Short mmCIF file of C-alpha atoms in Angstrom, two decimals:
data_model
loop_
_atom_site.label_atom_id
_atom_site.label_comp_id
_atom_site.label_asym_id
_atom_site.label_seq_id
_atom_site.Cartn_x
_atom_site.Cartn_y
_atom_site.Cartn_z
CA MET O 1 -10.08 -16.32 26.56
CA ARG O 2 -11.11 -15.42 23.07
CA ARG O 3 -8.97 -17.18 20.57
CA TYR O 4 -7.75 -14.21 18.70
CA MET O 5 -5.72 -13.14 21.84
CA LYS O 6 -3.43 -16.13 21.17
CA VAL O 7 -3.00 -14.84 17.60
CA LEU O 8 -2.52 -11.39 18.59
CA CYS O 9 0.16 -12.45 21.25
CA ILE O 10 2.33 -14.28 18.34
CA ALA O 11 1.84 -11.52 16.01
CA THR O 12 2.94 -8.84 18.37
CA ALA O 13 6.08 -10.38 19.55
CA LEU O 14 7.10 -11.18 15.80
CA ILE O 15 6.32 -7.82 14.55
CA MET O 16 6.42 -5.31 17.35
CA ALA O 17 10.18 -5.40 18.04
CA LEU O 18 10.66 -4.57 14.20
CA SER O 19 7.83 -2.09 13.72
CA LEU O 20 7.98 1.74 14.10
CA ALA O 21 5.52 3.55 15.93
CA GLY O 22 3.62 6.47 14.32
CA CYS O 23 5.00 9.80 13.99
CA GLY O 24 2.42 11.68 16.42
CA SER O 25 -7.36 8.14 -12.45
CA GLN O 26 -9.45 6.82 -13.03
CA GLY O 27 -11.83 9.72 -12.35
CA GLU O 28 -14.62 7.69 -10.98
CA THR O 29 -15.70 10.40 -8.76
CA SER O 30 -16.52 13.97 -8.83
CA GLY O 31 -18.39 15.00 -5.83
CA GLN O 32 -21.30 17.09 -6.16
CA ALA O 33 -20.89 19.13 -2.84
CA SER O 34 -18.61 21.99 -3.21
CA GLY O 35 -15.76 22.76 -0.91
CA THR O 36 -15.57 26.48 -0.85
CA GLU O 37 -17.20 26.59 2.45
CA THR O 38 -14.50 24.59 4.01
CA GLU O 39 -11.59 26.47 2.10
CA SER O 40 -10.77 29.05 4.86
CA ALA O 41 -10.91 29.04 8.74
CA ASP O 42 -14.18 31.38 8.80
CA GLY O 43 -16.56 30.34 11.40
CA GLY O 44 -13.84 28.86 13.76
CA LYS O 45 -13.49 25.59 11.67
CA MET O 46 -10.38 23.79 12.17
CA ILE O 47 -8.86 22.94 8.91
CA LEU O 48 -6.09 20.34 8.50
CA LYS O 49 -4.47 20.81 5.21
CA VAL O 50 -2.20 17.78 3.91
CA GLY O 51 -0.14 17.86 0.87
CA ARG O 52 0.92 14.66 -0.80
CA PRO O 53 2.46 13.76 -4.46
CA GLU O 54 -0.23 11.18 -5.28
CA ASP O 55 -4.13 11.63 -6.05
CA VAL O 56 -6.73 8.90 -5.59
CA ALA O 57 -6.70 6.58 -8.83
CA TYR O 58 -9.59 4.32 -7.79
CA TRP O 59 -12.29 5.19 -5.18
CA ASP O 60 -13.46 1.66 -4.84
CA PRO O 61 -11.97 0.67 -1.81
CA LEU O 62 -11.72 -3.18 -2.77
CA ASP O 63 -10.37 -2.32 -6.43
CA ASN O 64 -7.32 -0.58 -5.62
CA PHE O 65 -3.79 -1.11 -4.09
CA ASN O 66 -2.54 2.44 -4.12
CA LEU O 67 -1.00 3.60 -0.90
CA VAL O 68 -3.02 6.90 -1.01
CA ASN O 69 -5.93 5.00 -1.04
CA TRP O 70 -5.49 2.97 2.03
CA SER O 71 -5.08 6.27 3.97
CA VAL O 72 -8.11 7.97 2.29
CA GLN O 73 -10.04 4.92 3.47
CA ARG O 74 -9.03 5.62 7.39
CA LEU O 75 -11.21 8.54 6.94
CA LEU O 76 -14.06 7.49 5.25
CA TYR O 77 -14.80 3.67 6.25
CA ASP O 78 -14.39 1.36 9.25
CA GLN O 79 -12.70 -1.94 9.22
CA LEU O 80 -13.72 -5.12 11.26
CA ILE O 81 -10.50 -4.68 13.31
CA LEU O 82 -7.86 -2.02 13.85
CA ARG O 83 -3.95 -2.67 13.42
CA ASP O 84 -1.72 -0.16 15.24
CA PRO O 85 1.79 0.72 14.27
CA ASP O 86 3.01 -1.93 16.40
CA GLY O 87 1.19 -4.66 14.74
CA ALA O 88 -1.33 -5.44 17.44
CA TYR O 89 -4.96 -5.83 16.66
CA SER O 90 -7.98 -4.18 18.50
CA PRO O 91 -11.65 -4.37 18.11
CA ARG O 92 -13.47 -1.74 15.78
CA LEU O 93 -16.71 -2.94 14.02
CA ALA O 94 -16.10 -6.30 15.54
CA THR O 95 -16.04 -6.80 19.33
CA GLU O 96 -14.87 -10.25 19.37
CA TRP O 97 -13.59 -12.75 16.70
CA GLU O 98 -12.52 -16.28 16.78
CA ASN O 99 -11.01 -18.68 14.26
CA SER O 100 -12.24 -22.17 14.20
CA GLU O 101 -10.01 -25.30 15.25
CA ASP O 102 -9.23 -26.26 11.49
CA GLY O 103 -8.44 -22.66 10.46
CA LEU O 104 -11.17 -22.42 7.78
CA SER O 105 -13.75 -20.17 9.50
CA TRP O 106 -13.43 -16.66 11.34
CA SER O 107 -16.48 -15.70 13.30
CA PHE O 108 -17.11 -12.29 14.29
CA THR O 109 -19.50 -10.35 16.77
CA LEU O 110 -20.43 -6.70 15.50
CA ARG O 111 -21.21 -3.63 17.33
CA ASP O 112 -24.99 -2.71 17.08
CA ASP O 113 -24.60 0.95 17.23
CA VAL O 114 -22.89 1.80 13.97
CA SER O 115 -24.58 3.81 10.91
CA PHE O 116 -23.12 4.99 7.62
CA THR O 117 -22.97 8.76 7.25
CA ASN O 118 -26.50 8.50 5.26
CA GLY O 119 -27.97 7.07 8.42
CA GLU O 120 -28.51 3.63 7.20
CA LYS O 121 -27.67 0.98 9.98
CA LEU O 122 -24.40 -1.08 9.45
CA ASP O 123 -24.70 -4.83 10.16
CA ALA O 124 -23.75 -8.24 9.26
CA ASN O 125 -25.39 -8.33 5.78
CA ASP O 126 -23.02 -5.16 4.80
CA VAL O 127 -20.03 -7.01 5.78
CA LYS O 128 -21.15 -10.40 3.78
CA PHE O 129 -21.76 -8.06 1.04
CA THR O 130 -18.46 -6.25 0.94
CA VAL O 131 -16.60 -9.61 1.26
CA GLU O 132 -18.45 -11.74 -1.33
CA ARG O 133 -17.65 -9.11 -4.00
CA PHE O 134 -14.47 -10.91 -4.20
CA LEU O 135 -16.47 -14.03 -5.49
CA THR O 136 -18.44 -12.06 -7.91
CA GLU O 137 -16.14 -9.33 -9.38
CA LYS O 138 -12.53 -9.12 -10.63
CA LEU O 139 -11.18 -6.72 -8.17
CA ARG O 140 -7.27 -5.76 -7.53
CA GLN O 141 -7.48 -7.17 -3.95
CA ALA O 142 -8.67 -10.42 -4.88
CA ALA O 143 -5.27 -12.11 -4.22
CA ASN O 144 -5.71 -11.36 -0.54
CA TRP O 145 -8.86 -13.55 -0.58
CA THR O 146 -7.78 -16.87 -2.10
CA TYR O 147 -9.81 -19.75 -1.12
CA LEU O 148 -12.61 -17.63 0.16
CA LYS O 149 -15.88 -19.87 0.23
CA GLY O 150 -18.29 -17.20 1.39
CA VAL O 151 -19.95 -15.81 4.35
CA ASP O 152 -22.92 -16.96 6.54
CA VAL O 153 -24.84 -14.39 8.53
CA THR O 154 -26.47 -15.55 11.72
CA ASP O 155 -28.23 -12.39 12.99
CA PRO O 156 -27.55 -8.56 12.46
CA THR O 157 -24.39 -8.77 14.64
CA HIS O 158 -22.93 -12.23 13.91
CA LEU O 159 -21.20 -13.72 10.89
CA THR O 160 -18.92 -16.46 9.95
CA ILE O 161 -16.31 -15.98 6.82
CA ASN O 162 -15.60 -19.24 5.48
CA PHE O 163 -12.46 -20.45 3.64
CA THR O 164 -11.69 -23.97 1.66
CA GLN O 165 -7.98 -23.37 3.02
CA ALA O 166 -6.85 -21.60 5.95
CA ASN O 167 -5.54 -17.85 5.30
CA GLY O 168 -2.39 -17.08 7.32
CA ALA O 169 -2.60 -13.33 6.78
CA PHE O 170 -6.17 -12.93 7.30
CA LEU O 171 -6.07 -10.70 10.33
CA SER O 172 -3.75 -8.24 8.35
CA ILE O 173 -5.98 -8.46 5.66
CA ILE O 174 -9.41 -7.32 7.39
CA SER O 175 -7.80 -4.87 9.20
CA GLU O 176 -7.76 -3.01 5.98
CA LEU O 177 -11.03 -4.08 4.44
CA SER O 178 -13.30 -1.13 4.22
CA ILE O 179 -17.06 -2.23 4.90
CA LEU O 180 -19.61 -0.86 2.21
CA ASP O 181 -23.18 0.09 2.39
CA LYS O 182 -25.12 -2.88 0.72
CA GLU O 183 -28.49 -1.10 0.73
CA THR O 184 -27.10 1.96 -0.89
CA TRP O 185 -24.69 0.17 -3.31
CA GLU O 186 -27.57 -1.92 -4.64
CA LYS O 187 -29.88 1.12 -4.70
CA LEU O 188 -27.52 3.55 -6.57
CA GLY O 189 -25.02 1.13 -8.55
CA LYS O 190 -21.56 0.99 -8.08
CA ASP O 191 -20.61 4.16 -10.32
CA GLU O 192 -23.15 6.40 -8.61
CA TYR O 193 -21.97 5.11 -5.12
CA LEU O 194 -18.47 5.81 -5.78
CA LYS O 195 -19.20 9.45 -7.02
CA THR O 196 -19.92 10.26 -3.40
CA PRO O 197 -18.48 7.41 -1.29
CA VAL O 198 -20.47 6.28 1.82
CA GLY O 199 -19.05 4.89 4.79
CA SER O 200 -19.21 4.76 8.48
CA GLY O 201 -15.78 6.47 9.29
CA PRO O 202 -15.19 9.38 11.42
CA TYR O 203 -15.12 11.77 8.21
CA LYS O 204 -17.27 11.86 5.38
CA PHE O 205 -16.76 12.62 1.66
CA VAL O 206 -17.43 16.29 0.54
CA SER O 207 -15.85 16.64 -2.83
CA TRP O 208 -12.99 15.79 -5.23
CA THR O 209 -11.30 17.94 -7.86
CA GLN O 210 -9.30 15.62 -9.64
CA GLY O 211 -5.42 16.00 -9.55
CA SER O 212 -5.98 18.88 -6.93
CA LEU O 213 -7.99 18.39 -4.00
CA ILE O 214 -10.20 16.02 -2.03
CA VAL O 215 -12.29 17.47 0.96
CA PHE O 216 -13.63 15.56 4.11
CA GLU O 217 -15.45 16.85 6.76
CA LYS O 218 -16.05 15.32 10.52
CA ASN O 219 -18.98 12.86 10.85
CA PRO O 220 -20.72 14.54 13.56
CA ASP O 221 -22.77 11.28 14.18
CA TYR O 222 -19.61 8.80 14.31
CA TRP O 223 -19.97 5.85 16.77
CA GLY O 224 -16.46 5.85 18.10
CA GLU O 225 -14.09 8.32 18.95
CA PRO O 226 -14.92 11.44 16.82
CA GLY O 227 -12.43 13.39 14.80
CA VAL O 228 -11.06 16.60 16.12
CA ALA O 229 -10.26 18.56 12.92
CA ASP O 230 -13.58 19.77 11.43
CA VAL O 231 -12.30 19.46 7.74
CA ILE O 232 -9.36 17.71 6.41
CA GLU O 233 -8.21 18.80 2.97
CA TYR O 234 -5.90 16.38 0.86
CA HIS O 235 -4.14 18.44 -1.64
CA THR O 236 -2.41 16.74 -4.60
CA ILE O 237 0.92 18.61 -5.26
CA ILE O 238 3.01 16.67 -7.34
CA ASP O 239 6.25 18.77 -7.68
CA ASP O 240 8.47 18.31 -4.75
CA THR O 241 9.57 22.02 -4.72
CA THR O 242 6.25 23.15 -5.00
CA ARG O 243 4.81 21.09 -2.15
CA VAL O 244 7.78 22.24 0.28
CA SER O 245 7.33 25.65 -0.92
CA ALA O 246 3.62 25.56 -0.07
CA PHE O 247 4.33 24.20 3.39
CA LEU O 248 6.96 27.04 3.99
CA ALA O 249 4.23 29.52 3.05
CA GLY O 250 1.96 28.26 5.59
CA ASP O 251 -0.67 27.08 3.14
CA ILE O 252 0.00 23.46 3.71
CA ASP O 253 0.24 21.94 7.31
CA TRP O 254 1.68 18.28 6.73
CA ILE O 255 3.49 16.92 3.87
CA ASP O 256 5.61 13.78 3.11
CA ASN O 257 7.87 12.28 0.48
CA VAL O 258 10.11 15.37 0.82
CA PRO O 259 13.55 14.67 -0.78
CA ALA O 260 16.47 14.96 1.88
CA ASP O 261 18.37 17.58 -0.08
CA GLN O 262 15.35 20.08 0.53
CA LEU O 263 15.21 19.52 4.44
CA ALA O 264 18.21 22.55 4.62
CA THR O 265 15.52 24.82 3.88
CA ILE O 266 13.09 23.61 6.62
CA GLN O 267 15.27 22.37 9.38
CA GLY O 268 16.07 24.60 12.23
CA ASN O 269 12.72 26.25 12.19
CA PRO O 270 11.15 26.14 15.65
CA ASP O 271 7.72 25.69 14.45
CA VAL O 272 8.50 22.62 12.45
CA GLU O 273 8.70 18.95 13.06
CA VAL O 274 10.74 16.76 10.64
CA ASN O 275 10.30 12.77 11.12
CA ARG O 276 12.37 10.55 8.85
CA VAL O 277 10.84 7.07 8.70
CA ASN O 278 12.49 4.14 7.09
CA THR O 279 9.60 2.34 5.61
CA TRP O 280 8.47 -1.27 4.44
CA ASP O 281 8.24 0.23 0.78
CA ALA O 282 10.75 -1.31 -1.36
CA ILE O 283 11.73 -0.11 -4.77
CA TYR O 284 12.24 -2.55 -7.61
CA LEU O 285 12.83 -2.98 -11.07
CA GLY O 286 10.12 -5.33 -12.96
CA LEU O 287 11.38 -7.27 -15.72
CA LYS O 288 9.63 -8.61 -18.74
CA CYS O 289 10.59 -12.30 -18.37
CA ASP O 290 9.04 -13.82 -21.23
CA LYS O 291 10.85 -12.37 -23.91
CA ALA O 292 14.33 -11.45 -24.83
CA PRO O 293 16.60 -10.41 -23.51
CA PHE O 294 15.23 -10.81 -19.95
CA ASP O 295 14.18 -14.44 -20.46
CA ASP O 296 17.87 -15.00 -19.92
CA PRO O 297 19.13 -15.27 -16.13
CA ASN O 298 22.51 -13.99 -16.99
CA VAL O 299 21.05 -11.02 -18.48
CA ARG O 300 18.95 -10.48 -15.41
CA GLU O 301 22.08 -10.89 -13.15
CA ALA O 302 24.06 -8.63 -15.32
CA ILE O 303 21.30 -5.67 -14.58
CA SER O 304 21.49 -6.51 -10.81
CA ILE O 305 25.33 -6.27 -10.40
CA ALA O 306 25.49 -3.18 -12.73
CA ILE O 307 23.71 -1.17 -10.21
CA ASP O 308 25.60 0.61 -7.06
CA ARG O 309 22.56 0.40 -4.75
CA GLN O 310 24.34 1.89 -1.80
CA ALA O 311 25.42 4.84 -4.24
CA ILE O 312 21.57 5.61 -5.05
CA VAL O 313 20.89 5.76 -1.11
CA ASP O 314 23.88 7.84 -0.37
CA SER O 315 24.50 10.32 -3.26
CA ILE O 316 20.96 10.76 -4.78
CA LEU O 317 18.25 9.97 -1.99
CA GLN O 318 20.56 10.83 1.05
CA GLY O 319 18.46 8.43 2.83
CA GLY O 320 16.83 4.72 2.86
CA ASN O 321 18.21 1.60 2.75
CA ALA O 322 20.13 -0.32 -0.31
CA ALA O 323 18.30 -3.41 -0.72
CA SER O 324 19.81 -6.61 0.27
CA TRP O 325 16.58 -8.65 0.10
CA PRO O 326 13.27 -8.47 -1.33
CA VAL O 327 11.62 -7.16 1.71
CA GLY O 328 13.17 -5.30 4.70
CA GLY O 329 13.45 -5.73 8.25
CA GLY O 330 10.01 -5.92 10.11
CA VAL O 331 8.36 -7.62 7.06
CA LEU O 332 7.74 -11.47 7.45
CA GLY O 333 10.50 -13.32 5.33
CA PHE O 334 13.42 -11.12 5.66
CA ASN O 335 16.61 -12.45 6.01
CA PRO O 336 19.09 -10.23 8.39
CA ALA O 337 22.09 -12.05 7.17
CA SER O 338 21.45 -10.93 3.54
CA ALA O 339 23.95 -8.82 1.88
CA VAL O 340 23.56 -5.75 -0.64
CA PRO O 341 24.91 -7.21 -4.12
CA LYS O 342 28.08 -5.52 -5.12
CA GLN O 343 28.55 -3.54 -8.39
CA ASP O 344 30.66 -5.54 -10.78
CA ILE O 345 30.50 -3.58 -14.13
CA GLU O 346 33.16 -5.78 -15.75
CA THR O 347 31.22 -8.85 -15.03
CA ALA O 348 28.04 -7.40 -16.20
CA LYS O 349 29.52 -6.27 -19.30
CA ALA O 350 30.89 -9.87 -20.24
CA LEU O 351 27.35 -11.46 -19.27
CA ILE O 352 25.79 -9.06 -21.90
CA ALA O 353 28.47 -9.51 -24.39
CA ALA O 354 27.84 -13.56 -24.20
CA SER O 355 23.98 -13.15 -24.49
CA GLU O 356 21.77 -12.90 -27.36
CA TYR O 357 21.02 -9.24 -26.68
CA ASN O 358 20.42 -7.63 -30.04
CA GLY O 359 21.08 -4.03 -29.25
CA ARG O 360 17.25 -3.21 -29.28
CA LYS O 361 16.14 -0.16 -27.36
CA ILE O 362 15.04 -1.14 -23.78
CA SER O 363 11.93 0.62 -22.39
CA LEU O 364 12.64 1.89 -18.76
CA VAL O 365 9.15 2.89 -17.58
CA ALA O 366 8.18 4.55 -14.04
CA PRO O 367 5.49 6.82 -12.65
CA SER O 368 6.78 10.37 -12.51
CA THR O 369 5.40 11.65 -9.17
CA TRP O 370 5.19 8.53 -6.69
CA TYR O 371 8.57 8.45 -5.37
CA ALA O 372 11.35 11.20 -4.42
CA ARG O 373 13.99 11.81 -7.01
CA THR O 374 12.75 9.40 -9.65
CA SER O 375 14.30 11.17 -12.54
CA GLU O 376 17.67 11.26 -10.94
CA VAL O 377 17.48 7.60 -9.92
CA LEU O 378 16.66 6.66 -13.45
CA GLN O 379 19.33 8.43 -15.19
CA TYR O 380 21.58 6.70 -12.81
CA ILE O 381 20.16 3.25 -13.70
CA SER O 382 20.07 4.07 -17.25
CA SER O 383 23.85 5.24 -17.21
CA CYS O 384 24.69 1.81 -15.62
CA LEU O 385 22.57 -0.03 -18.22
CA THR O 386 24.53 1.87 -20.89
CA GLU O 387 27.73 1.01 -19.66
CA ILE O 388 27.29 -2.56 -19.86
CA GLY O 389 25.93 -2.39 -23.22
CA PHE O 390 22.14 -1.63 -23.31
CA ASP O 391 20.44 1.10 -25.33
CA VAL O 392 17.86 2.42 -22.75
CA SER O 393 15.07 4.67 -23.13
CA ILE O 394 13.39 6.39 -20.10
CA GLU O 395 9.69 6.89 -19.94
CA MET O 396 8.31 8.88 -17.27
CA ILE O 397 4.55 9.05 -17.23
CA ASP O 398 1.63 9.96 -14.95
CA GLY O 399 0.54 7.28 -12.29
CA ALA O 400 -2.78 6.27 -13.84
CA THR O 401 -1.07 5.74 -17.39
CA PHE O 402 1.89 3.92 -15.91
CA THR O 403 -0.50 1.69 -13.87
CA ASP O 404 -2.37 0.70 -17.02
CA ARG O 405 0.90 0.10 -19.03
CA ARG O 406 2.28 -2.08 -16.34
CA ALA O 407 -0.95 -4.24 -16.21
CA GLY O 408 -1.06 -4.57 -19.83
CA GLY O 409 2.78 -5.67 -19.87
CA GLN O 410 3.79 -2.86 -22.10
CA TYR O 411 7.36 -2.33 -20.92
CA ASP O 412 10.48 -3.93 -20.85
CA ILE O 413 11.79 -2.78 -17.24
CA TYR O 414 9.20 -0.87 -14.94
CA TYR O 415 10.34 0.92 -11.73
CA THR O 416 7.81 1.16 -8.95
CA GLY O 417 7.51 -0.25 -5.09
CA CYS O 418 5.81 -2.40 -3.01
CA ALA O 419 4.68 -1.38 0.67
CA HIS O 420 3.63 -4.84 2.31
CA VAL O 421 0.60 -3.44 3.83
CA GLY O 422 0.60 -4.94 7.53
CA GLY O 423 4.05 -6.27 7.33
CA ASP O 424 2.99 -9.50 5.50
CA PRO O 425 4.06 -9.84 1.91
CA ILE O 426 1.59 -12.43 0.90
CA LEU O 427 -0.66 -9.85 -1.39
CA TYR O 428 2.78 -9.01 -3.17
CA LEU O 429 3.54 -12.63 -3.92
CA ASN O 430 0.17 -13.66 -4.90
CA GLN O 431 -0.86 -10.84 -7.07
CA ARG O 432 2.43 -9.90 -8.75
CA ILE O 433 4.02 -13.34 -9.01
CA VAL O 434 1.44 -16.19 -8.96
CA SER O 435 -1.28 -14.19 -10.45
CA ASP O 436 1.44 -12.09 -12.40
CA THR O 437 -0.87 -9.05 -12.54
CA MET O 438 1.97 -6.89 -13.83
CA LYS O 439 2.38 -9.23 -16.95
CA SER O 440 6.09 -9.96 -16.04
CA GLY O 441 5.61 -13.55 -17.79
CA TYR O 442 7.94 -15.31 -15.45
CA VAL O 443 6.81 -18.93 -14.52
CA ASN O 444 8.32 -20.77 -11.97
CA LYS O 445 6.09 -23.68 -10.75
CA ASP O 446 8.43 -24.30 -7.45
CA LEU O 447 8.19 -20.74 -6.46
CA ASN O 448 4.31 -20.64 -7.17
CA ASP O 449 3.72 -23.81 -5.22
CA LYS O 450 5.81 -22.51 -2.23
CA ILE O 451 3.50 -19.26 -2.31
CA LEU O 452 0.32 -20.97 -2.37
CA LYS O 453 1.53 -23.27 0.45
CA VAL O 454 2.43 -20.17 2.50
CA ILE O 455 -1.00 -18.77 1.92
CA THR O 456 -2.33 -21.36 4.52
CA GLN O 457 0.21 -21.31 7.00
CA THR O 458 -1.07 -19.83 10.22
CA ASP O 459 2.10 -20.57 12.54
CA LEU O 460 3.93 -17.15 12.34
CA VAL O 461 7.36 -18.75 13.10
CA GLU O 462 6.90 -21.24 10.21
CA ARG O 463 5.03 -18.52 7.99
CA ASP O 464 8.25 -16.38 8.49
CA LYS O 465 10.53 -19.26 7.54
CA GLN O 466 8.72 -20.38 4.23
CA LEU O 467 8.61 -16.82 3.27
CA GLU O 468 12.62 -16.58 3.65
CA GLU O 469 12.66 -19.52 1.36
CA ILE O 470 10.67 -18.11 -1.16
CA PHE O 471 12.57 -14.95 -1.40
CA GLN O 472 15.58 -16.65 -1.62
CA ILE O 473 14.42 -18.21 -5.11
CA ILE O 474 13.54 -14.67 -6.16
CA THR O 475 16.76 -13.33 -5.20
CA ASP O 476 18.83 -16.18 -6.95
CA GLU O 477 16.53 -15.81 -10.10
CA ASN O 478 16.73 -12.24 -10.51
CA ALA O 479 13.18 -12.42 -11.49
CA PRO O 480 10.71 -11.09 -11.84
CA HIS O 481 11.80 -8.31 -9.81
CA LEU O 482 15.37 -6.95 -8.99
CA PHE O 483 15.11 -5.00 -5.65
CA VAL O 484 17.01 -1.60 -5.48
CA TYR O 485 16.42 0.24 -2.19
CA GLY O 486 14.06 0.67 0.71
CA ILE O 487 12.27 4.23 1.01
CA GLU O 488 12.70 6.59 3.71
CA ASN O 489 9.61 8.79 4.02
CA VAL O 490 10.47 12.18 5.11
CA VAL O 491 7.56 13.75 6.97
CA VAL O 492 7.35 17.36 7.54
CA LYS O 493 4.80 19.01 9.60
CA ASN O 494 3.57 22.12 11.64
CA LYS O 495 4.71 21.38 15.11
CA LYS O 496 1.25 22.05 16.59
CA ILE O 497 -0.32 18.84 14.51
CA GLN O 498 -0.89 16.03 16.78
CA GLY O 499 -2.54 12.61 16.20
CA ASP O 500 -1.42 11.81 12.97
CA VAL O 501 -0.01 8.20 12.73
CA VAL O 502 2.65 7.04 10.11
CA TYR O 503 2.87 3.34 9.67
CA LYS O 504 6.05 1.80 8.06
CA ASP O 505 3.66 0.38 5.14
CA LYS O 506 3.46 4.26 4.48
CA ILE O 507 -0.34 4.20 5.36
CA ILE O 508 -0.93 7.50 7.16
CA ASP O 509 -3.85 7.73 9.41
CA PHE O 510 -5.29 11.36 9.66
CA SER O 511 -8.61 10.16 11.34
CA HIS O 512 -7.66 11.81 14.73
CA ALA O 513 -5.29 14.40 13.61
CA TYR O 514 -5.58 18.01 14.89
CA ILE O 515 -3.96 21.30 15.19
CA ALA O 516 -3.36 22.01 18.85
CA GLN O 517 -4.55 25.51 19.81
#
């Protein structure tokens, strides 16, 4: 029996019981092809129209970590293995894989019948090129590839990925690794390649109108199970009410991130299906911990106990879960015995009064469109912080500007989420704490050492235990992040749509979605 089956059984046993099966700006790219031929059903084409509140920010599949990209990549590219909503892995480009006894090498056997949409044959050299970009470029997903040594290619269908230390999250990581066309990339260069992305997936890129529409058409030469819809249109519709109205008017077939209080206009329609999915996406407040006042643990504690998390969930969002822990159930490291912090305004006031906070205005920065009811939640949080003595200024900005501000450390507090792709939080821990890509300035050597240690832990039971210890430190320190609530993603769709798969990490797979006739 191939050794990956042992890993699969362990992973499935741990994750399957806790996971949910699926529901059924930078401006790098401006495709040359026109989408006008696919904008109506003329000619009998099946066009699936999806409406979501976020546009693609970065078209490089290795240089992004926004959730919209993970979903788009399921259409355009293939991965070595496929992860299903229950956490089980199955072959995709790779037919077999095996981990070495020392855990340092992963060997793969590839299919020999796969081509990119431009006709180029996909082989082991494309995988090597894709993976080794993490050795030569500064990429946003690099935190997933700590200890990467390199890739050895034996022949077109056999390769080995080598590490200097074991990587316990490796299968989860490669299940989202999109394989690029080496020859075309090197011929065109990065910028030209990403204007019309080339993959080997069930759909191919047609066009992108930034901030409005992405058009994909079915790949007629796909090696695997082909897509059903002829065309998939991804409409960027930022405003919640506008998105719901477009759905009710029949202009859009599938929407998500629907505020619960707008469901009254939708529910009861016999042609509509509503799915409310408690996700792994956890909203948190990121604190600038290397300067006053948030370098003071007492100030951080005051913020935590100033907020009534349950009130946000019950009164503002009308859905989701108040955060009791940095990750939710189903993610490795969750502590089921954890309790939601209780609001205690008087104690919070005393902590601020005793601190060295000098009354300066505190900036609370958030992306304006990524999450439902952001404005209302921020107004509530601001009122709580004002009540305990802070002077707060709310800044709601577009996603691309927010990403740049956060990466530059230009904030006092920022508001965002983390979805933990695949149910393993190591990308979050390595990227946002050890590497501190969000520039919190928080330094905790003990915490960092524990994170670096758990990266190499391949025993999932022990990995779960070590991650829980890590999250206990984050909880006790209230740094660098304070977790507020777990997101409920409300999906609303035409009842005839089948084949769409909604993951708890908020990745949506439309690669085999269609409208039943």
